[in-house]
């Protein structure tokens, strides 16, 4: 699984209409850690934090798309089997 990109992380959060604080709480990650990552101040997350963030988003129906699945590069979408949470 490719490293989580900061823009993809933010797009996933926006897709389910979560604030950074919502994702931080659901992933049990510090709000400052998440904001630093999404803003680009921190270039990478620890493997544990990245996994927790992915799992929290996926639990809400977010599907991570690899660059080969989308013409423009990596992205996110809602799984077809999940109702829209927004």
Tab-separated table of C-alpha atoms in Angstrom, residues 32-61:
chain	number	residue	atom	x	y	z
A	32	UNK	CA	-1.546	18.630	15.985
A	33	UNK	CA	-0.004	15.617	14.229
A	34	UNK	CA	-2.858	15.458	11.739
A	35	UNK	CA	-2.901	19.211	11.076
A	36	UNK	CA	0.887	19.294	10.622
A	37	UNK	CA	0.663	16.450	8.123
A	38	UNK	CA	-2.235	17.875	6.128
A	39	UNK	CA	-0.621	21.321	5.968
A	40	UNK	CA	2.691	19.911	4.756
A	41	UNK	CA	4.701	20.973	7.808
A	42	UNK	CA	5.315	17.277	8.488
A	43	UNK	CA	6.241	15.302	5.376
A	44	UNK	CA	5.297	11.845	6.636
A	45	UNK	CA	3.374	10.130	9.393
A	46	UNK	CA	4.635	7.257	11.466
A	47	UNK	CA	3.485	3.922	10.099
A	48	UNK	CA	1.227	3.471	13.139
A	49	UNK	CA	-0.449	6.873	12.726
A	50	UNK	CA	-0.907	6.381	8.995
A	51	UNK	CA	-2.503	2.975	9.537
A	52	UNK	CA	-4.828	4.356	12.227
A	53	UNK	CA	-5.926	7.215	9.969
A	54	UNK	CA	-6.558	4.876	7.029
A	55	UNK	CA	-8.586	2.494	9.197
A	56	UNK	CA	-10.681	5.324	10.653
A	57	UNK	CA	-11.489	6.658	7.186
A	58	UNK	CA	-12.143	3.214	5.717
A	59	UNK	CA	-14.524	2.460	8.602
A	60	UNK	CA	-16.600	5.405	7.331
A	61	UNK	CA	-16.740	3.981	3.799
